[in-house]
PDB file of N, CA, C and O in Angstrom:
ATOM      1  N   THR A   1       0.830  -1.196   0.073  1.00 50.00           N
ATOM      2  CA  THR A   1      -0.027  -0.067  -0.111  1.00 50.00           C
ATOM      3  C   THR A   1       1.046   1.050  -0.135  1.00 50.00           C
ATOM      4  O   THR A   1       1.443   1.356   0.971  1.00 50.00           O
ATOM      5  N   GLY A   2       0.968   2.119  -0.960  1.00 58.00           N
ATOM      6  CA  GLY A   2       1.399   3.299  -1.008  1.00 58.00           C
ATOM      7  C   GLY A   2       0.817   4.560  -0.120  1.00 58.00           C
ATOM      8  O   GLY A   2      -0.312   4.406   0.836  1.00 58.00           O
ATOM      9  N   ALA A   3       2.086   5.502   0.392  1.00 62.00           N
ATOM     10  CA  ALA A   3       1.471   6.587   1.078  1.00 62.00           C
ATOM     11  C   ALA A   3      -0.069   7.224   0.397  1.00 62.00           C
ATOM     12  O   ALA A   3      -0.872   7.619   0.717  1.00 62.00           O
ATOM     13  N   GLY A   4       0.114   7.482  -0.983  1.00 63.00           N
ATOM     14  CA  GLY A   4      -0.911   8.182  -1.721  1.00 63.00           C
ATOM     15  C   GLY A   4      -2.422   7.520  -1.109  1.00 63.00           C
ATOM     16  O   GLY A   4      -3.579   7.789  -1.315  1.00 63.00           O
ATOM     17  N   GLN A   5      -2.330   6.077  -1.485  1.00 66.00           N
ATOM     18  CA  GLN A   5      -3.774   4.874  -0.884  1.00 66.00           C
ATOM     19  C   GLN A   5      -4.458   5.487   0.506  1.00 66.00           C
ATOM     20  O   GLN A   5      -5.098   5.554   0.732  1.00 66.00           O
ATOM     21  N   VAL A   6      -3.309   5.331   1.323  1.00 68.00           N
ATOM     22  CA  VAL A   6      -3.601   5.743   2.482  1.00 68.00           C
ATOM     23  C   VAL A   6      -4.179   7.321   2.887  1.00 68.00           C
ATOM     24  O   VAL A   6      -4.958   7.149   3.432  1.00 68.00           O
ATOM     25  N   ALA A   7      -3.312   7.812   2.406  1.00 66.00           N
ATOM     26  CA  ALA A   7      -4.115   9.329   2.469  1.00 66.00           C
ATOM     27  C   ALA A   7      -5.291   9.177   1.738  1.00 66.00           C
ATOM     28  O   ALA A   7      -6.614  10.135   1.986  1.00 66.00           O
ATOM     29  N   SER A   8      -5.881   9.033   0.399  1.00 68.00           N
ATOM     30  CA  SER A   8      -6.780   9.284   0.086  1.00 68.00           C
ATOM     31  C   SER A   8      -7.755   8.401   0.815  1.00 68.00           C
ATOM     32  O   SER A   8      -8.815   8.824   1.304  1.00 68.00           O
ATOM     33  N   HIS A   9      -7.717   7.202   1.586  1.00 66.00           N
ATOM     34  CA  HIS A   9      -8.733   6.644   2.982  1.00 66.00           C
ATOM     35  C   HIS A   9      -8.786   7.315   3.873  1.00 66.00           C
ATOM     36  O   HIS A   9     -10.039   7.439   3.810  1.00 66.00           O
ATOM     37  N   LEU A  10      -7.938   7.729   4.284  1.00 66.00           N
ATOM     38  CA  LEU A  10      -8.338   8.961   5.483  1.00 66.00           C
ATOM     39  C   LEU A  10      -8.837  10.031   5.249  1.00 66.00           C
ATOM     40  O   LEU A  10      -9.954  10.411   5.730  1.00 66.00           O
ATOM     41  N   ASN A  11      -8.821  10.467   4.017  1.00 59.00           N
ATOM     42  CA  ASN A  11      -9.521  11.631   3.855  1.00 59.00           C
ATOM     43  C   ASN A  11     -10.652  11.167   3.463  1.00 59.00           C
ATOM     44  O   ASN A  11     -12.130  12.597   3.733  1.00 59.00           O
ATOM     45  N   VAL A  12     -11.327  10.115   2.596  1.00 61.00           N
ATOM     46  CA  VAL A  12     -12.280   9.702   1.973  1.00 61.00           C
ATOM     47  C   VAL A  12     -13.743   9.597   3.561  1.00 61.00           C
ATOM     48  O   VAL A  12     -14.597   9.753   3.469  1.00 61.00           O
ATOM     49  N   HIS A  13     -12.540   9.012   4.290  1.00 62.00           N
ATOM     50  CA  HIS A  13     -13.594   8.067   5.442  1.00 62.00           C
ATOM     51  C   HIS A  13     -13.675   8.975   6.496  1.00 62.00           C
ATOM     52  O   HIS A  13     -14.300   8.677   7.549  1.00 62.00           O
ATOM     53  N   GLY A  14     -13.366  10.598   6.829  1.00 65.00           N
ATOM     54  CA  GLY A  14     -12.892  11.147   7.244  1.00 65.00           C
ATOM     55  C   GLY A  14     -12.448  11.071   8.782  1.00 65.00           C
ATOM     56  O   GLY A  14     -12.992  11.263  10.092  1.00 65.00           O
ATOM     57  N   LEU A  15     -11.472  10.478   8.981  1.00 67.00           N
ATOM     58  CA  LEU A  15     -10.824  10.015  10.474  1.00 67.00           C
ATOM     59  C   LEU A  15     -10.477  11.298  11.401  1.00 67.00           C
ATOM     60  O   LEU A  15     -10.046  12.420  10.791  1.00 67.00           O
ATOM     61  N   ALA A  16     -10.458  11.244  12.230  1.00 70.00           N
ATOM     62  CA  ALA A  16     -10.726  12.154  13.352  1.00 70.00           C
ATOM     63  C   ALA A  16      -9.374  11.804  14.835  1.00 70.00           C
ATOM     64  O   ALA A  16     -10.134  10.414  14.839  1.00 70.00           O
ATOM     65  N   LEU A  17      -8.991  12.369  15.233  1.00 69.00           N
ATOM     66  CA  LEU A  17      -8.523  11.920  16.603  1.00 69.00           C
ATOM     67  C   LEU A  17      -8.497  13.208  17.533  1.00 69.00           C
ATOM     68  O   LEU A  17      -8.374  14.630  17.040  1.00 69.00           O
ATOM     69  N   HIS A  18      -9.036  12.887  18.601  1.00 73.00           N
ATOM     70  CA  HIS A  18      -9.481  13.667  19.736  1.00 73.00           C
ATOM     71  C   HIS A  18     -10.374  14.954  19.143  1.00 73.00           C
ATOM     72  O   HIS A  18     -10.040  15.797  19.249  1.00 73.00           O
ATOM     73  N   GLY A  19     -10.840  14.893  18.500  1.00 77.00           N
ATOM     74  CA  GLY A  19     -12.263  15.692  17.790  1.00 77.00           C
ATOM     75  C   GLY A  19     -11.851  16.432  16.546  1.00 77.00           C
ATOM     76  O   GLY A  19     -12.523  17.480  16.338  1.00 77.00           O
ATOM     77  N   GLN A  20     -10.488  16.033  16.542  1.00 76.00           N
ATOM     78  CA  GLN A  20      -9.990  17.019  15.114  1.00 76.00           C
ATOM     79  C   GLN A  20      -9.814  16.322  13.853  1.00 76.00           C
ATOM     80  O   GLN A  20      -9.339  15.091  13.766  1.00 76.00           O
ATOM     81  N   PRO A  21     -10.600  16.339  12.499  1.00 74.00           N
ATOM     82  CA  PRO A  21     -10.633  16.021  11.326  1.00 74.00           C
ATOM     83  C   PRO A  21      -8.794  15.868  10.859  1.00 74.00           C
ATOM     84  O   PRO A  21      -8.151  16.197  11.389  1.00 74.00           O
ATOM     85  N   LEU A  22      -8.640  14.261  10.406  1.00 70.00           N
ATOM     86  CA  LEU A  22      -7.142  14.428   9.840  1.00 70.00           C
ATOM     87  C   LEU A  22      -7.243  14.602   8.298  1.00 70.00           C
ATOM     88  O   LEU A  22      -7.868  14.050   7.653  1.00 70.00           O
ATOM     89  N   LEU A  23      -6.168  15.421   8.348  1.00 69.00           N
ATOM     90  CA  LEU A  23      -5.629  15.866   6.890  1.00 69.00           C
ATOM     91  C   LEU A  23      -4.390  14.938   6.470  1.00 69.00           C
ATOM     92  O   LEU A  23      -3.560  15.556   6.912  1.00 69.00           O
ATOM     93  N   ALA A  24      -4.947  14.403   5.283  1.00 70.00           N
ATOM     94  CA  ALA A  24      -3.645  13.956   5.152  1.00 70.00           C
ATOM     95  C   ALA A  24      -2.959  13.818   3.914  1.00 70.00           C
ATOM     96  O   ALA A  24      -3.795  13.802   2.764  1.00 70.00           O
ATOM     97  N   ASP A  25      -1.893  13.724   2.957  1.00 68.00           N
ATOM     98  CA  ASP A  25      -1.339  13.719   1.713  1.00 68.00           C
ATOM     99  C   ASP A  25      -0.146  12.718   1.488  1.00 68.00           C
ATOM    100  O   ASP A  25       0.780  12.357   2.677  1.00 68.00           O
ATOM    101  N   GLY A  26       0.374  12.289   0.612  1.00 62.00           N
ATOM    102  CA  GLY A  26       1.231  11.426   0.357  1.00 62.00           C
ATOM    103  C   GLY A  26       1.093  10.760  -1.184  1.00 62.00           C
ATOM    104  O   GLY A  26      -0.190  11.179  -1.899  1.00 62.00           O
ATOM    105  N   THR A  27       2.103  10.566  -1.910  1.00 58.00           N
ATOM    106  CA  THR A  27       2.230  10.396  -2.972  1.00 58.00           C
ATOM    107  C   THR A  27       2.139   8.785  -3.373  1.00 58.00           C
ATOM    108  O   THR A  27       2.839   7.948  -2.288  1.00 58.00           O
ATOM    109  N   PRO A  28       1.867   7.968  -4.415  1.00 55.00           N
ATOM    110  CA  PRO A  28       1.648   6.357  -4.755  1.00 55.00           C
ATOM    111  C   PRO A  28       3.141   6.016  -4.686  1.00 55.00           C
ATOM    112  O   PRO A  28       3.011   4.412  -4.040  1.00 55.00           O
ATOM    113  N   LEU A  29       4.085   6.431  -5.154  1.00 54.00           N
ATOM    114  CA  LEU A  29       5.286   6.037  -4.769  1.00 54.00           C
ATOM    115  C   LEU A  29       6.593   6.313  -3.776  1.00 54.00           C
ATOM    116  O   LEU A  29       7.666   5.716  -3.537  1.00 54.00           O
ATOM    117  N   HIS A  30       5.578   6.769  -2.678  1.00 59.00           N
ATOM    118  CA  HIS A  30       6.496   7.178  -1.319  1.00 59.00           C
ATOM    119  C   HIS A  30       5.840   6.380  -0.221  1.00 59.00           C
ATOM    120  O   HIS A  30       4.840   6.418   0.115  1.00 59.00           O
ATOM    121  N   THR A  31       6.439   6.317   0.780  1.00 78.00           N
ATOM    122  CA  THR A  31       6.439   5.727   1.864  1.00 78.00           C
ATOM    123  C   THR A  31       5.703   6.400   3.182  1.00 78.00           C
ATOM    124  O   THR A  31       5.382   5.945   4.200  1.00 78.00           O
ATOM    125  N   CYS A  32       6.045   7.413   2.771  1.00 83.00           N
ATOM    126  CA  CYS A  32       5.730   8.606   4.124  1.00 83.00           C
ATOM    127  C   CYS A  32       4.751   9.586   3.597  1.00 83.00           C
ATOM    128  O   CYS A  32       4.459   9.938   2.558  1.00 83.00           O
ATOM    129  N   LEU A  33       3.710   9.415   5.106  1.00 86.00           N
ATOM    130  CA  LEU A  33       2.957   9.846   4.675  1.00 86.00           C
ATOM    131  C   LEU A  33       2.361  10.945   5.870  1.00 86.00           C
ATOM    132  O   LEU A  33       2.761  11.663   7.224  1.00 86.00           O
ATOM    133  N   TYR A  34       1.790  12.635   5.377  1.00 88.00           N
ATOM    134  CA  TYR A  34       2.006  13.772   6.422  1.00 88.00           C
ATOM    135  C   TYR A  34       0.578  13.328   6.471  1.00 88.00           C
ATOM    136  O   TYR A  34      -0.588  13.470   6.130  1.00 88.00           O
ATOM    137  N   VAL A  35       0.291  13.972   8.097  1.00 89.00           N
ATOM    138  CA  VAL A  35      -1.251  13.971   8.947  1.00 89.00           C
ATOM    139  C   VAL A  35      -1.488  15.559   9.283  1.00 89.00           C
ATOM    140  O   VAL A  35      -0.052  15.703  10.117  1.00 89.00           O
ATOM    141  N   GLY A  36      -1.527  15.976   9.130  1.00 90.00           N
ATOM    142  CA  GLY A  36      -2.356  17.612   9.625  1.00 90.00           C
ATOM    143  C   GLY A  36      -3.474  17.589  10.486  1.00 90.00           C
ATOM    144  O   GLY A  36      -3.842  17.027  10.174  1.00 90.00           O
ATOM    145  N   GLY A  37      -3.206  18.925  10.905  1.00 90.00           N
ATOM    146  CA  GLY A  37      -4.629  19.043  11.760  1.00 90.00           C
ATOM    147  C   GLY A  37      -4.911  18.565  13.182  1.00 90.00           C
ATOM    148  O   GLY A  37      -6.002  18.292  13.383  1.00 90.00           O
ATOM    149  N   LEU A  38      -4.009  18.173  13.511  1.00 92.00           N
ATOM    150  CA  LEU A  38      -3.843  17.273  14.698  1.00 92.00           C
ATOM    151  C   LEU A  38      -4.594  18.183  15.886  1.00 92.00           C
ATOM    152  O   LEU A  38      -3.988  19.564  16.072  1.00 92.00           O
ATOM    153  N   ALA A  39      -4.972  17.632  16.991  1.00 91.00           N
ATOM    154  CA  ALA A  39      -5.337  18.169  18.526  1.00 91.00           C
ATOM    155  C   ALA A  39      -4.037  18.516  19.341  1.00 91.00           C
ATOM    156  O   ALA A  39      -3.389  17.654  18.857  1.00 91.00           O
ATOM    157  N   PRO A  40      -4.009  19.583  19.577  1.00 88.00           N
ATOM    158  CA  PRO A  40      -2.643  19.441  20.560  1.00 88.00           C
ATOM    159  C   PRO A  40      -2.266  18.687  21.536  1.00 88.00           C
ATOM    160  O   PRO A  40      -1.359  18.137  21.978  1.00 88.00           O
ATOM    161  N   GLY A  41      -3.186  17.860  22.099  1.00 89.00           N
ATOM    162  CA  GLY A  41      -2.700  16.361  22.776  1.00 89.00           C
ATOM    163  C   GLY A  41      -2.710  15.586  21.960  1.00 89.00           C
ATOM    164  O   GLY A  41      -1.945  14.049  23.093  1.00 89.00           O
ATOM    165  N   VAL A  42      -2.646  15.425  20.864  1.00 92.00           N
ATOM    166  CA  VAL A  42      -2.201  13.733  20.059  1.00 92.00           C
ATOM    167  C   VAL A  42      -0.876  13.536  20.190  1.00 92.00           C
ATOM    168  O   VAL A  42      -0.034  14.213  19.684  1.00 92.00           O
ATOM    169  N   ASP A  43      -0.505  12.267  20.347  1.00 93.00           N
ATOM    170  CA  ASP A  43       0.956  12.204  20.528  1.00 93.00           C
ATOM    171  C   ASP A  43       1.181  10.474  19.055  1.00 93.00           C
ATOM    172  O   ASP A  43       0.268  10.472  18.935  1.00 93.00           O
ATOM    173  N   ASP A  44       2.638  10.663  19.322  1.00 94.00           N
ATOM    174  CA  ASP A  44       2.917   9.456  18.626  1.00 94.00           C
ATOM    175  C   ASP A  44       1.556   8.169  18.856  1.00 94.00           C
ATOM    176  O   ASP A  44       1.402   7.640  17.814  1.00 94.00           O
ATOM    177  N   SER A  45       1.524   7.582  20.201  1.00 94.00           N
ATOM    178  CA  SER A  45       0.726   6.730  20.269  1.00 94.00           C
ATOM    179  C   SER A  45      -0.387   6.129  19.876  1.00 94.00           C
ATOM    180  O   SER A  45      -1.164   5.703  19.295  1.00 94.00           O
ATOM    181  N   ALA A  46      -1.149   7.860  19.818  1.00 92.00           N
ATOM    182  CA  ALA A  46      -2.556   7.978  19.123  1.00 92.00           C
ATOM    183  C   ALA A  46      -2.682   7.456  18.107  1.00 92.00           C
ATOM    184  O   ALA A  46      -3.572   6.804  17.327  1.00 92.00           O
ATOM    185  N   ILE A  47      -1.462   7.848  17.162  1.00 91.00           N
ATOM    186  CA  ILE A  47      -1.798   7.757  15.579  1.00 91.00           C
ATOM    187  C   ILE A  47      -1.490   6.437  15.275  1.00 91.00           C
ATOM    188  O   ILE A  47      -2.156   5.942  14.409  1.00 91.00           O
ATOM    189  N   ILE A  48      -0.537   6.063  16.111  1.00 91.00           N
ATOM    190  CA  ILE A  48      -0.395   4.668  15.465  1.00 91.00           C
ATOM    191  C   ILE A  48      -1.788   3.517  15.840  1.00 91.00           C
ATOM    192  O   ILE A  48      -1.713   2.973  15.214  1.00 91.00           O
ATOM    193  N   THR A  49      -2.483   3.949  17.173  1.00 90.00           N
ATOM    194  CA  THR A  49      -3.552   2.887  17.824  1.00 90.00           C
ATOM    195  C   THR A  49      -4.711   3.249  16.423  1.00 90.00           C
ATOM    196  O   THR A  49      -5.452   2.183  16.170  1.00 90.00           O
ATOM    197  N   GLU A  50      -4.412   4.424  15.960  1.00 86.00           N
ATOM    198  CA  GLU A  50      -5.705   5.130  15.154  1.00 86.00           C
ATOM    199  C   GLU A  50      -5.553   4.482  13.860  1.00 86.00           C
ATOM    200  O   GLU A  50      -5.883   3.876  12.662  1.00 86.00           O
ATOM    201  N   LEU A  51      -3.942   4.512  13.237  1.00 85.00           N
ATOM    202  CA  LEU A  51      -3.931   3.732  11.557  1.00 85.00           C
ATOM    203  C   LEU A  51      -3.152   2.543  11.423  1.00 85.00           C
ATOM    204  O   LEU A  51      -2.650   1.911  10.526  1.00 85.00           O
ATOM    205  N   VAL A  52      -3.353   1.567  13.066  1.00 83.00           N
ATOM    206  CA  VAL A  52      -2.292   0.465  12.788  1.00 83.00           C
ATOM    207  C   VAL A  52      -3.065  -0.341  11.601  1.00 83.00           C
ATOM    208  O   VAL A  52      -2.512  -1.491  11.168  1.00 83.00           O
ATOM    209  N   GLY A  53      -4.280  -0.595  11.503  1.00 84.00           N
ATOM    210  CA  GLY A  53      -4.948  -0.989  10.083  1.00 84.00           C
ATOM    211  C   GLY A  53      -4.562  -0.998   9.118  1.00 84.00           C
ATOM    212  O   GLY A  53      -5.395  -1.698   8.543  1.00 84.00           O
ATOM    213  N   LEU A  54      -3.859   0.347   8.951  1.00 80.00           N
ATOM    214  CA  LEU A  54      -4.029   0.703   7.163  1.00 80.00           C
ATOM    215  C   LEU A  54      -2.510   0.182   6.675  1.00 80.00           C
ATOM    216  O   LEU A  54      -2.499   0.097   5.743  1.00 80.00           O
ATOM    217  N   GLY A  55      -1.812  -0.580   7.514  1.00 81.00           N
ATOM    218  CA  GLY A  55      -0.753  -0.877   6.892  1.00 81.00           C
ATOM    219  C   GLY A  55       0.548  -1.162   7.866  1.00 81.00           C
ATOM    220  O   GLY A  55       0.401  -0.561   8.776  1.00 81.00           O
ATOM    221  N   SER A  56       1.412  -1.924   7.422  1.00 83.00           N
ATOM    222  CA  SER A  56       2.962  -1.805   8.441  1.00 83.00           C
ATOM    223  C   SER A  56       3.745  -0.461   8.667  1.00 83.00           C
ATOM    224  O   SER A  56       4.133   0.222   7.780  1.00 83.00           O
ATOM    225  N   MET A  57       4.010  -0.141   9.731  1.00 86.00           N
ATOM    226  CA  MET A  57       4.824   1.319  10.074  1.00 86.00           C
ATOM    227  C   MET A  57       5.616   1.144  10.505  1.00 86.00           C
ATOM    228  O   MET A  57       6.025   0.543  11.852  1.00 86.00           O
ATOM    229  N   GLU A  58       6.851   1.322   9.775  1.00 85.00           N
ATOM    230  CA  GLU A  58       8.047   1.969  10.319  1.00 85.00           C
ATOM    231  C   GLU A  58       8.491   2.865  11.328  1.00 85.00           C
ATOM    232  O   GLU A  58       9.057   2.412  12.147  1.00 85.00           O
ATOM    233  N   ARG A  59       7.899   3.609  11.119  1.00 88.00           N
ATOM    234  CA  ARG A  59       7.943   4.628  12.749  1.00 88.00           C
ATOM    235  C   ARG A  59       6.948   6.023  12.220  1.00 88.00           C
ATOM    236  O   ARG A  59       6.274   6.106  11.269  1.00 88.00           O
ATOM    237  N   CYS A  60       6.908   6.609  13.334  1.00 93.00           N
ATOM    238  CA  CYS A  60       5.705   7.556  13.432  1.00 93.00           C
ATOM    239  C   CYS A  60       6.044   8.780  14.474  1.00 93.00           C
ATOM    240  O   CYS A  60       6.229   8.204  15.655  1.00 93.00           O
ATOM    241  N   PHE A  61       6.296  10.024  13.857  1.00 93.00           N
ATOM    242  CA  PHE A  61       6.177  10.713  15.086  1.00 93.00           C
ATOM    243  C   PHE A  61       5.158  12.358  14.443  1.00 93.00           C
ATOM    244  O   PHE A  61       5.469  12.805  13.591  1.00 93.00           O
ATOM    245  N   VAL A  62       5.121  12.776  15.966  1.00 96.00           N
ATOM    246  CA  VAL A  62       4.303  13.773  15.879  1.00 96.00           C
ATOM    247  C   VAL A  62       5.676  14.861  15.875  1.00 96.00           C
ATOM    248  O   VAL A  62       6.755  14.612  16.768  1.00 96.00           O
ATOM    249  N   VAL A  63       5.619  15.965  14.992  1.00 95.00           N
ATOM    250  CA  VAL A  63       6.736  17.333  15.102  1.00 95.00           C
ATOM    251  C   VAL A  63       6.234  18.118  16.016  1.00 95.00           C
ATOM    252  O   VAL A  63       5.993  18.642  16.012  1.00 95.00           O
ATOM    253  N   ARG A  64       7.466  18.797  16.961  1.00 95.00           N
ATOM    254  CA  ARG A  64       7.797  19.013  18.170  1.00 95.00           C
ATOM    255  C   ARG A  64       8.507  20.546  17.880  1.00 95.00           C
ATOM    256  O   ARG A  64       9.571  20.297  17.194  1.00 95.00           O
ATOM    257  N   GLY A  65       7.702  21.520  18.605  1.00 93.00           N
ATOM    258  CA  GLY A  65       9.010  22.861  18.862  1.00 93.00           C
ATOM    259  C   GLY A  65      10.025  22.764  19.659  1.00 93.00           C
ATOM    260  O   GLY A  65       9.525  21.496  20.174  1.00 93.00           O
ATOM    261  N   ALA A  66      11.213  23.696  20.052  1.00 93.00           N
ATOM    262  CA  ALA A  66      12.135  23.592  20.888  1.00 93.00           C
ATOM    263  C   ALA A  66      11.295  23.171  22.279  1.00 93.00           C
ATOM    264  O   ALA A  66      12.305  22.945  22.684  1.00 93.00           O
ATOM    265  N   ALA A  67      10.309  24.214  22.846  1.00 94.00           N
ATOM    266  CA  ALA A  67       9.727  23.804  23.946  1.00 94.00           C
ATOM    267  C   ALA A  67       9.432  22.746  23.889  1.00 94.00           C
ATOM    268  O   ALA A  67       8.417  22.435  25.042  1.00 94.00           O
ATOM    269  N   GLY A  68       8.796  21.465  23.258  1.00 93.00           N
ATOM    270  CA  GLY A  68       8.673  20.078  23.105  1.00 93.00           C
ATOM    271  C   GLY A  68       6.916  20.435  22.891  1.00 93.00           C
ATOM    272  O   GLY A  68       6.281  19.550  23.062  1.00 93.00           O
ATOM    273  N   ARG A  69       6.434  21.308  22.484  1.00 93.00           N
ATOM    274  CA  ARG A  69       4.812  21.500  22.294  1.00 93.00           C
ATOM    275  C   ARG A  69       4.483  21.180  21.208  1.00 93.00           C
ATOM    276  O   ARG A  69       5.323  21.100  20.017  1.00 93.00           O
ATOM    277  N   SER A  70       3.492  20.378  20.557  1.00 94.00           N
ATOM    278  CA  SER A  70       3.181  19.614  19.535  1.00 94.00           C
ATOM    279  C   SER A  70       3.195  21.045  18.588  1.00 94.00           C
ATOM    280  O   SER A  70       2.170  21.676  18.698  1.00 94.00           O
ATOM    281  N   LYS A  71       3.608  20.868  16.903  1.00 95.00           N
ATOM    282  CA  LYS A  71       3.287  21.768  15.848  1.00 95.00           C
ATOM    283  C   LYS A  71       2.116  21.404  15.134  1.00 95.00           C
ATOM    284  O   LYS A  71       1.519  21.599  14.480  1.00 95.00           O
ATOM    285  N   ARG A  72       1.388  20.284  15.743  1.00 93.00           N
ATOM    286  CA  ARG A  72       0.004  19.907  15.259  1.00 93.00           C
ATOM    287  C   ARG A  72       0.036  19.119  13.617  1.00 93.00           C
ATOM    288  O   ARG A  72      -0.955  19.046  13.223  1.00 93.00           O
ATOM    289  N   TYR A  73       1.139  18.602  13.318  1.00 94.00           N
ATOM    290  CA  TYR A  73       1.495  17.699  12.504  1.00 94.00           C
ATOM    291  C   TYR A  73       2.278  16.462  12.468  1.00 94.00           C
ATOM    292  O   TYR A  73       3.272  16.225  13.882  1.00 94.00           O
ATOM    293  N   ALA A  74       2.232  15.369  11.723  1.00 94.00           N
ATOM    294  CA  ALA A  74       2.925  14.346  11.893  1.00 94.00           C
ATOM    295  C   ALA A  74       3.541  13.437  10.354  1.00 94.00           C
ATOM    296  O   ALA A  74       2.537  13.868   9.451  1.00 94.00           O
ATOM    297  N   PHE A  75       4.281  12.677  11.006  1.00 92.00           N
ATOM    298  CA  PHE A  75       4.634  12.004   9.463  1.00 92.00           C
ATOM    299  C   PHE A  75       4.714  10.267  10.011  1.00 92.00           C
ATOM    300  O   PHE A  75       5.075  10.161  11.203  1.00 92.00           O
ATOM    301  N   ILE A  76       4.356   9.795   9.314  1.00 91.00           N
ATOM    302  CA  ILE A  76       4.255   8.467   9.456  1.00 91.00           C
ATOM    303  C   ILE A  76       4.831   7.913   7.985  1.00 91.00           C
ATOM    304  O   ILE A  76       4.506   7.865   6.810  1.00 91.00           O
ATOM    305  N   GLU A  77       5.800   6.765   8.751  1.00 87.00           N
ATOM    306  CA  GLU A  77       6.539   6.007   7.212  1.00 87.00           C
ATOM    307  C   GLU A  77       6.240   4.800   7.263  1.00 87.00           C
ATOM    308  O   GLU A  77       6.285   3.809   8.172  1.00 87.00           O
ATOM    309  N   PHE A  78       5.653   4.220   6.482  1.00 83.00           N
ATOM    310  CA  PHE A  78       4.928   3.273   6.106  1.00 83.00           C
ATOM    311  C   PHE A  78       6.197   1.939   5.132  1.00 83.00           C
ATOM    312  O   PHE A  78       6.978   2.270   5.099  1.00 83.00           O
ATOM    313  N   THR A  79       6.045   0.836   6.147  1.00 78.00           N
ATOM    314  CA  THR A  79       7.155  -0.447   5.512  1.00 78.00           C
ATOM    315  C   THR A  79       6.648  -0.476   3.563  1.00 78.00           C
ATOM    316  O   THR A  79       5.675  -0.914   3.833  1.00 78.00           O
ATOM    317  N   LEU A  80       7.736  -0.650   3.554  1.00 69.00           N
ATOM    318  CA  LEU A  80       7.575  -1.164   2.041  1.00 69.00           C
ATOM    319  C   LEU A  80       7.426  -2.555   1.791  1.00 69.00           C
ATOM    320  O   LEU A  80       8.095  -3.416   3.126  1.00 69.00           O
ATOM    321  N   PRO A  81       6.221  -3.070   0.648  1.00 64.00           N
ATOM    322  CA  PRO A  81       5.952  -4.486   0.699  1.00 64.00           C
ATOM    323  C   PRO A  81       7.402  -5.179   0.100  1.00 64.00           C
ATOM    324  O   PRO A  81       8.233  -4.573  -0.648  1.00 64.00           O
ATOM    325  N   SER A  82       7.491  -6.453   0.743  1.00 53.00           N
ATOM    326  CA  SER A  82       8.485  -7.042  -0.162  1.00 53.00           C
ATOM    327  C   SER A  82       8.217  -7.696  -1.119  1.00 53.00           C
ATOM    328  O   SER A  82       7.287  -7.722  -1.940  1.00 53.00           O
TER     329      SER A  82
END
């Protein structure tokens, strides 16, 4: 599954975390997915829990500023199929 397919799935089904809709973007040839519009309290584990059924993840992280506060977006890297 490419990141583009996962992004399309997220956008079509209107998934949300902590009451905020997920905004996703990815291309079919890449395995990295951008997810924006996160609620301030969303952390890596919340995203993993929500998206675990969409494919095997290599890593997932919420981008944080110097003070450690969420910038309200994350990147998820999916494992390439062998």
